[in-house]
PDB file of C-alpha atoms in Angstrom:
ATOM      1  CA  UNK A   1      79.199   5.609-105.941  1.00 66.00           C
ATOM      2  CA  UNK A   2      75.455   5.412-106.309  1.00 79.00           C
ATOM      3  CA  UNK A   3      74.809   8.134-103.756  1.00 78.00           C
ATOM      4  CA  UNK A   4      74.826  11.493-104.237  1.00 76.00           C
ATOM      5  CA  UNK A   5      77.004  14.236-102.772  1.00 71.00           C
ATOM      6  CA  UNK A   6      74.321  15.289-100.329  1.00 70.00           C
ATOM      7  CA  UNK A   7      73.638  11.626 -99.039  1.00 75.00           C
ATOM      8  CA  UNK A   8      77.229  10.960 -98.743  1.00 76.00           C
ATOM      9  CA  UNK A   9      77.192  14.188 -96.611  1.00 70.00           C
ATOM     10  CA  UNK A  10      74.266  12.989 -94.575  1.00 71.00           C
ATOM     11  CA  UNK A  11      75.567   9.947 -93.709  1.00 78.00           C
ATOM     12  CA  UNK A  12      78.728  11.428 -92.963  1.00 74.00           C
ATOM     13  CA  UNK A  13      77.191  13.751 -90.454  1.00 71.00           C
ATOM     14  CA  UNK A  14      75.268  10.870 -88.854  1.00 73.00           C
ATOM     15  CA  UNK A  15      78.248   9.044 -88.084  1.00 74.00           C
ATOM     16  CA  UNK A  16      79.943  11.900 -86.554  1.00 71.00           C
ATOM     17  CA  UNK A  17      77.301  12.471 -84.133  1.00 72.00           C
ATOM     18  CA  UNK A  18      77.015   8.702 -83.147  1.00 73.00           C
ATOM     19  CA  UNK A  19      79.460   9.169 -80.389  1.00 76.00           C
ATOM     20  CA  UNK A  20      77.777  11.913 -78.770  1.00 79.00           C
ATOM     21  CA  UNK A  21      80.581  14.584 -79.155  1.00 83.00           C
ATOM     22  CA  UNK A  22      80.808  17.783 -77.091  1.00 88.00           C
ATOM     23  CA  UNK A  23      81.612  19.808 -79.977  1.00 88.00           C
ATOM     24  CA  UNK A  24      81.626  19.385 -83.817  1.00 88.00           C
ATOM     25  CA  UNK A  25      83.852  21.125 -86.625  1.00 89.00           C
ATOM     26  CA  UNK A  26      81.771  21.641 -89.742  1.00 87.00           C
ATOM     27  CA  UNK A  27      83.999  22.657 -92.798  1.00 89.00           C
ATOM     28  CA  UNK A  28      81.414  23.726 -95.169  1.00 89.00           C
ATOM     29  CA  UNK A  29      78.613  21.638 -94.290  1.00 84.00           C
ATOM     30  CA  UNK A  30      76.213  22.907 -97.020  1.00 84.00           C
ATOM     31  CA  UNK A  31      78.560  23.311-100.222  1.00 83.00           C
ATOM     32  CA  UNK A  32      77.094  21.979-103.277  1.00 78.00           C
ATOM     33  CA  UNK A  33      73.827  20.585-101.582  1.00 79.00           C
ATOM     34  CA  UNK A  34      70.497  22.029-102.835  1.00 82.00           C
ATOM     35  CA  UNK A  35      68.652  24.747-101.021  1.00 85.00           C
ATOM     36  CA  UNK A  36      65.924  22.527 -99.320  1.00 84.00           C
ATOM     37  CA  UNK A  37      68.658  19.893 -98.160  1.00 82.00           C
ATOM     38  CA  UNK A  38      71.127  23.269 -96.834  1.00 86.00           C
ATOM     39  CA  UNK A  39      67.829  23.994 -94.708  1.00 88.00           C
ATOM     40  CA  UNK A  40      67.572  20.662 -93.231  1.00 86.00           C
ATOM     41  CA  UNK A  41      71.254  20.450 -92.271  1.00 84.00           C
ATOM     42  CA  UNK A  42      71.352  23.998 -90.730  1.00 89.00           C
ATOM     43  CA  UNK A  43      67.958  22.874 -88.754  1.00 89.00           C
ATOM     44  CA  UNK A  44      69.623  19.601 -87.606  1.00 86.00           C
ATOM     45  CA  UNK A  45      72.791  21.668 -86.726  1.00 88.00           C
ATOM     46  CA  UNK A  46      70.511  23.992 -84.043  1.00 90.00           C
ATOM     47  CA  UNK A  47      68.720  20.828 -83.045  1.00 88.00           C
ATOM     48  CA  UNK A  48      72.196  19.098 -81.792  1.00 87.00           C
ATOM     49  CA  UNK A  49      73.325  22.265 -80.467  1.00 89.00           C
ATOM     50  CA  UNK A  50      70.148  23.078 -78.563  1.00 90.00           C
ATOM     51  CA  UNK A  51      69.088  19.187 -77.189  1.00 87.00           C
ATOM     52  CA  UNK A  52      72.838  18.191 -76.336  1.00 86.00           C
ATOM     53  CA  UNK A  53      74.670  21.431 -76.068  1.00 90.00           C
ATOM     54  CA  UNK A  54      77.171  20.574 -78.642  1.00 89.00           C
ATOM     55  CA  UNK A  55      79.133  23.479 -79.534  1.00 92.00           C
ATOM     56  CA  UNK A  56      79.641  23.652 -83.387  1.00 91.00           C
ATOM     57  CA  UNK A  57      82.225  25.352 -85.209  1.00 92.00           C
ATOM     58  CA  UNK A  58      81.606  26.033 -88.708  1.00 92.00           C
ATOM     59  CA  UNK A  59      84.080  27.100 -91.335  1.00 93.00           C
ATOM     60  CA  UNK A  60      82.401  28.591 -94.497  1.00 91.00           C
ATOM     61  CA  UNK A  61      82.207  31.281 -96.854  1.00 87.00           C
ATOM     62  CA  UNK A  62      78.478  31.331 -96.730  1.00 88.00           C
ATOM     63  CA  UNK A  63      77.289  34.343 -94.645  1.00 88.00           C
ATOM     64  CA  UNK A  64      73.900  32.831 -94.955  1.00 87.00           C
ATOM     65  CA  UNK A  65      75.034  29.874 -92.935  1.00 89.00           C
ATOM     66  CA  UNK A  66      76.890  32.316 -90.632  1.00 91.00           C
ATOM     67  CA  UNK A  67      73.820  33.922 -90.004  1.00 89.00           C
ATOM     68  CA  UNK A  68      71.868  30.952 -89.304  1.00 89.00           C
ATOM     69  CA  UNK A  69      73.869  29.174 -87.067  1.00 89.00           C
ATOM     70  CA  UNK A  70      76.752  31.269 -85.450  1.00 92.00           C
ATOM     71  CA  UNK A  71      76.352  33.692 -82.430  1.00 93.00           C
ATOM     72  CA  UNK A  72      80.072  34.766 -82.353  1.00 95.00           C
ATOM     73  CA  UNK A  73      81.917  35.184 -85.776  1.00 96.00           C
ATOM     74  CA  UNK A  74      85.800  35.660 -86.870  1.00 96.00           C
ATOM     75  CA  UNK A  75      86.302  36.613 -90.285  1.00 96.00           C
ATOM     76  CA  UNK A  76      90.075  35.418 -91.679  1.00 95.00           C
ATOM     77  CA  UNK A  77      92.208  36.772 -94.457  1.00 95.00           C
ATOM     78  CA  UNK A  78      95.011  34.946 -95.727  1.00 94.00           C
ATOM     79  CA  UNK A  79      95.063  32.888 -92.504  1.00 93.00           C
ATOM     80  CA  UNK A  80      95.030  35.964 -90.191  1.00 96.00           C
ATOM     81  CA  UNK A  81      92.076  37.020 -88.048  1.00 97.00           C
ATOM     82  CA  UNK A  82      90.932  40.520 -89.385  1.00 96.00           C
ATOM     83  CA  UNK A  83      87.847  41.032 -86.993  1.00 96.00           C
ATOM     84  CA  UNK A  84      85.692  38.979 -84.722  1.00 96.00           C
ATOM     85  CA  UNK A  85      82.634  39.664 -82.641  1.00 96.00           C
ATOM     86  CA  UNK A  86      78.919  38.768 -82.010  1.00 96.00           C
ATOM     87  CA  UNK A  87      77.158  38.009 -85.687  1.00 95.00           C
ATOM     88  CA  UNK A  88      74.350  40.853 -85.329  1.00 94.00           C
ATOM     89  CA  UNK A  89      76.964  43.166 -84.438  1.00 95.00           C
ATOM     90  CA  UNK A  90      79.417  42.476 -86.995  1.00 95.00           C
ATOM     91  CA  UNK A  91      76.671  42.282 -89.769  1.00 94.00           C
ATOM     92  CA  UNK A  92      75.096  45.671 -88.830  1.00 94.00           C
ATOM     93  CA  UNK A  93      78.577  47.618 -88.323  1.00 95.00           C
ATOM     94  CA  UNK A  94      81.625  45.617 -89.398  1.00 95.00           C
ATOM     95  CA  UNK A  95      84.738  47.441 -88.682  1.00 96.00           C
ATOM     96  CA  UNK A  96      87.064  46.489 -91.128  1.00 95.00           C
ATOM     97  CA  UNK A  97      87.089  47.074 -95.089  1.00 95.00           C
ATOM     98  CA  UNK A  98      87.912  43.523 -95.921  1.00 95.00           C
ATOM     99  CA  UNK A  99      84.781  42.196 -93.718  1.00 94.00           C
ATOM    100  CA  UNK A 100      82.538  45.133 -95.410  1.00 94.00           C
ATOM    101  CA  UNK A 101      83.763  43.652 -98.820  1.00 92.00           C
ATOM    102  CA  UNK A 102      82.967  40.349 -97.947  1.00 90.00           C
ATOM    103  CA  UNK A 103      79.607  40.999 -97.156  1.00 91.00           C
ATOM    104  CA  UNK A 104      78.680  43.654 -99.652  1.00 89.00           C
ATOM    105  CA  UNK A 105      79.698  41.009-101.992  1.00 87.00           C
ATOM    106  CA  UNK A 106      77.558  38.565 -99.918  1.00 81.00           C
ATOM    107  CA  UNK A 107      74.796  40.108-100.087  1.00 73.00           C
ATOM    108  CA  UNK A 108      75.089  41.465-103.678  1.00 72.00           C
ATOM    109  CA  UNK A 109      75.119  37.476-104.291  1.00 55.00           C
ATOM    110  CA  UNK A 110      72.093  37.132-102.659  1.00 52.00           C
ATOM    111  CA  UNK A 111      69.804  39.791-103.979  1.00 51.00           C
ATOM    112  CA  UNK A 112      71.158  38.825-107.882  1.00 46.00           C
ATOM    113  CA  UNK A 113      69.840  35.662-107.001  1.00 45.00           C
ATOM    114  CA  UNK A 114      66.223  36.428-105.862  1.00 43.00           C
TER     115      UNK A 114
END
């Protein structure tokens, strides 16, 4: 009760890594964290992936996190896969209308924050 959400999130992440897992499922790992802590978490995920060859499955609505961490992406809508592919290819030329709308909304939101 005396720790912030970000502190709790970091402690849980460290506990999960103590067993040197071969893969990690990270469900919205940066939600409700300030930008500097988000960057720290993403940097740690990249280091873990590189150093220990740990696969990381990230579940997120944040395309910034996807762009930062992922090699491949699967876009789902109502529990169904609507599109999948390499991140840069999907970002550059999405094929499905739902994916196009998600990317547009995500990038418009980022532009409005600048």
